[in-house]
Amino acid sequence: MTDFTMDTDADGVAVITWDVPGKSMNVLRREAVDVLEALIDNALADPAVKGIVITSGKDSFAGGMDLNVLARIRDEAGEDPAPALFEFTMNAHRFMRKIERAGMDPKTNKGGKPVACAIPGTCAGIGTEIALCTHRRFMADNPKARIGLPEILVGLFPGAGGTTRYSRMVGAMQAAPVLLEGKMLDPKGAKSAQLIDEVVPHGQLLARAKEWVLGASDADIVKPWDQKGWKMPGGAPYHPAGFMTFVGASAMINGKTKGVYPAAKALLSAVYEGALVDFDTALRIEARWFVSVLLNPSSSAMIRSLFLNKEALEKGANRPAVADQTVRKLGILGAGMMGAGIGYVAANAGIEVVLIDAAQDAADRGKAHAEGILDKGIKRGRVTAEKKAEVLGRITATTDYDALKGCDLIVEAVFEDVGVKAEVTKKVLAVVGPDCIFATNTSTLPITELAKASDKPDQFIGIHFFSPVDKMALVEIIKGAKTGDVAVAKALDFVRQIRKTPIVVNDARFFYANRCIIPYINEGIRMVAEGVAPALIENAAKLVGMPLGPLQLTDETSLDLGAKIAKATKAAMGAAYDDTVDPVIFGMVEAGRLGRKANAGFYAYDEKGQRLGLWDGLAAHYPVAGEQPDLTAVQHRLLFAQVLEAVRALEDGVLTDIREGDVGAILGWGFAPWSGGPFSWLDILGTPYAAERCDQLQAAYGDRFACPALLREMADKGQSFYGRFGTGVDSKAA
Ligand code: NAD
């Protein structure tokens, strides 16, 4: 294995280069740990070596740990994986401690060899933890590079010493944005956060690190916590200042995570308990908490969905095997909220964009939207004036359909109206070449129906973006009955170009995401009508990890949209339509309480649009009942309303891959991320219990909770969703 190689120069500096063959970014593989340790051992033992520089052979330093390693250790260890995971973690600590102590005398702290880290670009996770155990960190002045410890975002925390080291370097309070929020910092920010010591011009990175190594004294390489009299910056827990920090941090974490993310709490416990003891004991404590998080089903589910499967989908897990379909020239019809957003993300990704609207000023407004986003980026120092000019230079705002000549992909985002959409489809097809793929961004109209406006339905597809386009990571690709493989590949390649995450679903009412979110909203509104306290509904949702309660979500998306969808659904479903929530929605619309856009909805707002609290007038229409349901009952109604729809989507063949169902739910509508998604949540509950709960909910609240046949069958057989439907990498990680 050649992930790490070492080369000692004439001055006696051993340069260890990390360069995983065949990968664009380094990830730490299981066997590579031993390779790196052997090189460190050799360098420390070799009298000709004066010091060590660890660097990377790539533009970046490292993406982190190969998370499959942890899953594999867990799987290999069988029934009781805790000891194997603990041993693996402690081994990492021991080896990093070896780098940190660098052969120095344990009593005098003298005689060690200086170890520096030269970081050419982005550095995350265990890459940063390796850097933190060296004695000085140099980072190239690449403004696009980021460094940090983002483990918390996939349900873990830095468990290879990063938590203990960094909190001891800067104190618990200062460490919070990096450890608890997983903030990735640019080189300048990283220097002020003390993640690195020096920002160096790119060409001088290695030379500067070597120079430091050759000039470093014994005192330069002893970590503060290995010196006598060391005290935790900001105060240890029993110091008055430390007490304030930890009490505040504990409240803040519980406020933010609502107690559903085990990693955040475990991280804080590791910092708190670690601060009371010596460094090596603190590392043991960190390892214990790390293993407890690894064994929590929420963490495995989050890693599986938010890391492994998200990446697999982005790399084209469900892409048909056809030639590369990279988009070169994109035509967008309708420069409104969605069209303008799509135009910006495409131009930003280097694609030439033609943005068409019925009137020139509307097209110009669409382009101005991109300008607004770029200006904000300039203000924040993330975008340069040249970049802005370059991106805007790629967008042609016009009313002239002739400008669409040469487009290889069209995304239509005009009004949600079959007639209008059919008319523009025909106009476009008269201009573009025979291979052009036509996509619609409709959120409610069946793709198969809209495809009738085209004489090439195999080249017609749905590419459904979420609002706001520049922020939302998910794109739902919808196959109509006749959509062909090239169209699917085109849509997937486009989504990859704009660096978003795709799911591919089959055509059906509301596709996948909206199909599941509507029952959530309706369940919340239904409870209002029943007299459940609105605050209980909203808080129950948030306490189970939903980013917005159903009533707030309704306000954000607007009640008139809800009324429009209700009318359209009723028209389509006829007698099968359940109209329980209609009086509430239509009543609110009649009262002008349309949601945030009207500064009035289920919530009250001040004149600046600031949300104040739940609207107290609601109780006059829907009195709060004297007896209230318990929290879990409300939470289960809200979650089952969504997950049963996801199961039905799988039964109906709308979803063909549960990985997409889980990743799409979290990225598309924020489904309780701690759970790993609807299917992961059902697996955490266990299908037998989930089916039993369906029966109870059905008896208490109605047939919408009836257990789907698939879930019943799986419960009877004792199957899990990932056991039965998981494919490729995800089934290993389960
Ligand atoms: P919008 O009203 O903001 O924009 C529509 C634009 O299309 C307007 O600028 C309008 O002038 C233009 N237009 C209308 N008829 C046209 C024609 N014949 N030729 C050229 N331009 C024409 O609407 P939006 O919110 O951007 O939605 C557009 C589409 O995206 C709809 O199909 C909608 O269902 C879908 N969608 C919306 C959202 C959302 O959150 N708003 C999310 C996903 C999908």
XYZ file of C-alpha atoms and ligand atoms in Angstrom, residues 333-340 342 356-359 362-363 365 401 412-417 420-421 423-424 427 440-445 463-469 514 557 561 564, ligand 1:
89
model
C -38.217 28.971 -19.821
C -39.719 31.298 -17.256
C -37.406 33.597 -15.330
C -39.539 33.647 -12.172
C -38.506 32.481 -8.737
C -37.523 28.973 -9.866
C -36.214 29.713 -13.362
C -33.978 32.497 -12.072
C -31.905 27.413 -11.735
C -36.344 33.235 -21.466
C -39.474 34.965 -20.261
C -42.520 36.407 -21.982
C -41.327 39.995 -21.437
C -39.155 39.694 -16.530
C -36.139 37.968 -18.104
C -35.317 40.427 -13.329
C -36.607 31.671 -28.658
C -39.211 24.753 -18.277
C -40.351 26.766 -15.231
C -43.332 28.803 -16.479
C -46.685 29.016 -14.689
C -48.140 25.796 -13.309
C -50.646 25.416 -16.114
C -49.103 27.378 -20.941
C -46.555 24.586 -20.533
C -47.507 26.046 -25.704
C -43.918 26.832 -24.693
C -42.297 26.680 -29.381
C -40.148 20.446 -16.751
C -39.841 21.793 -13.217
C -43.520 21.257 -12.460
C -44.295 20.390 -8.856
C -47.769 18.943 -9.320
C -48.566 18.123 -12.956
C -36.383 17.860 -13.057
C -37.986 19.127 -9.872
C -36.018 21.708 -7.902
C -36.867 22.911 -4.416
C -37.052 26.522 -3.333
C -34.785 28.425 -2.795
C -32.842 26.724 -5.588
C -44.490 16.588 -1.947
C -45.374 27.752 1.753
C -51.058 27.270 -2.247
C -55.010 25.351 -4.605
P -43.186 32.270 -10.989
O -44.565 32.768 -11.147
O -42.285 32.937 -10.016
O -42.448 32.286 -12.401
C -43.029 31.885 -13.597
C -42.393 32.716 -14.688
O -42.787 32.179 -15.939
C -42.819 34.181 -14.675
O -41.679 34.999 -14.705
C -43.641 34.329 -15.946
O -43.530 35.618 -16.530
C -43.024 33.266 -16.825
N -43.939 32.831 -17.877
C -45.243 32.533 -17.784
N -45.727 32.182 -18.998
C -44.694 32.254 -19.867
C -44.564 32.002 -21.250
N -45.593 31.606 -21.981
N -43.354 32.178 -21.811
C -42.292 32.565 -21.088
N -42.363 32.827 -19.771
C -43.555 32.671 -19.164
O -43.325 30.732 -10.648
P -42.273 29.750 -9.965
O -42.554 29.689 -8.519
O -40.918 30.083 -10.439
O -42.734 28.340 -10.553
C -42.432 27.966 -11.868
C -42.645 26.478 -12.014
O -41.858 25.785 -11.056
C -44.063 26.006 -11.786
O -44.322 24.928 -12.629
C -44.039 25.543 -10.345
O -45.025 24.570 -10.067
C -42.678 24.933 -10.265
N -42.094 24.848 -8.913
C -42.266 25.862 -8.030
C -41.696 25.746 -6.772
C -41.840 26.868 -5.765
O -41.522 26.651 -4.592
N -42.280 28.044 -6.176
C -40.959 24.621 -6.439
C -40.775 23.620 -7.379
C -41.359 23.753 -8.615
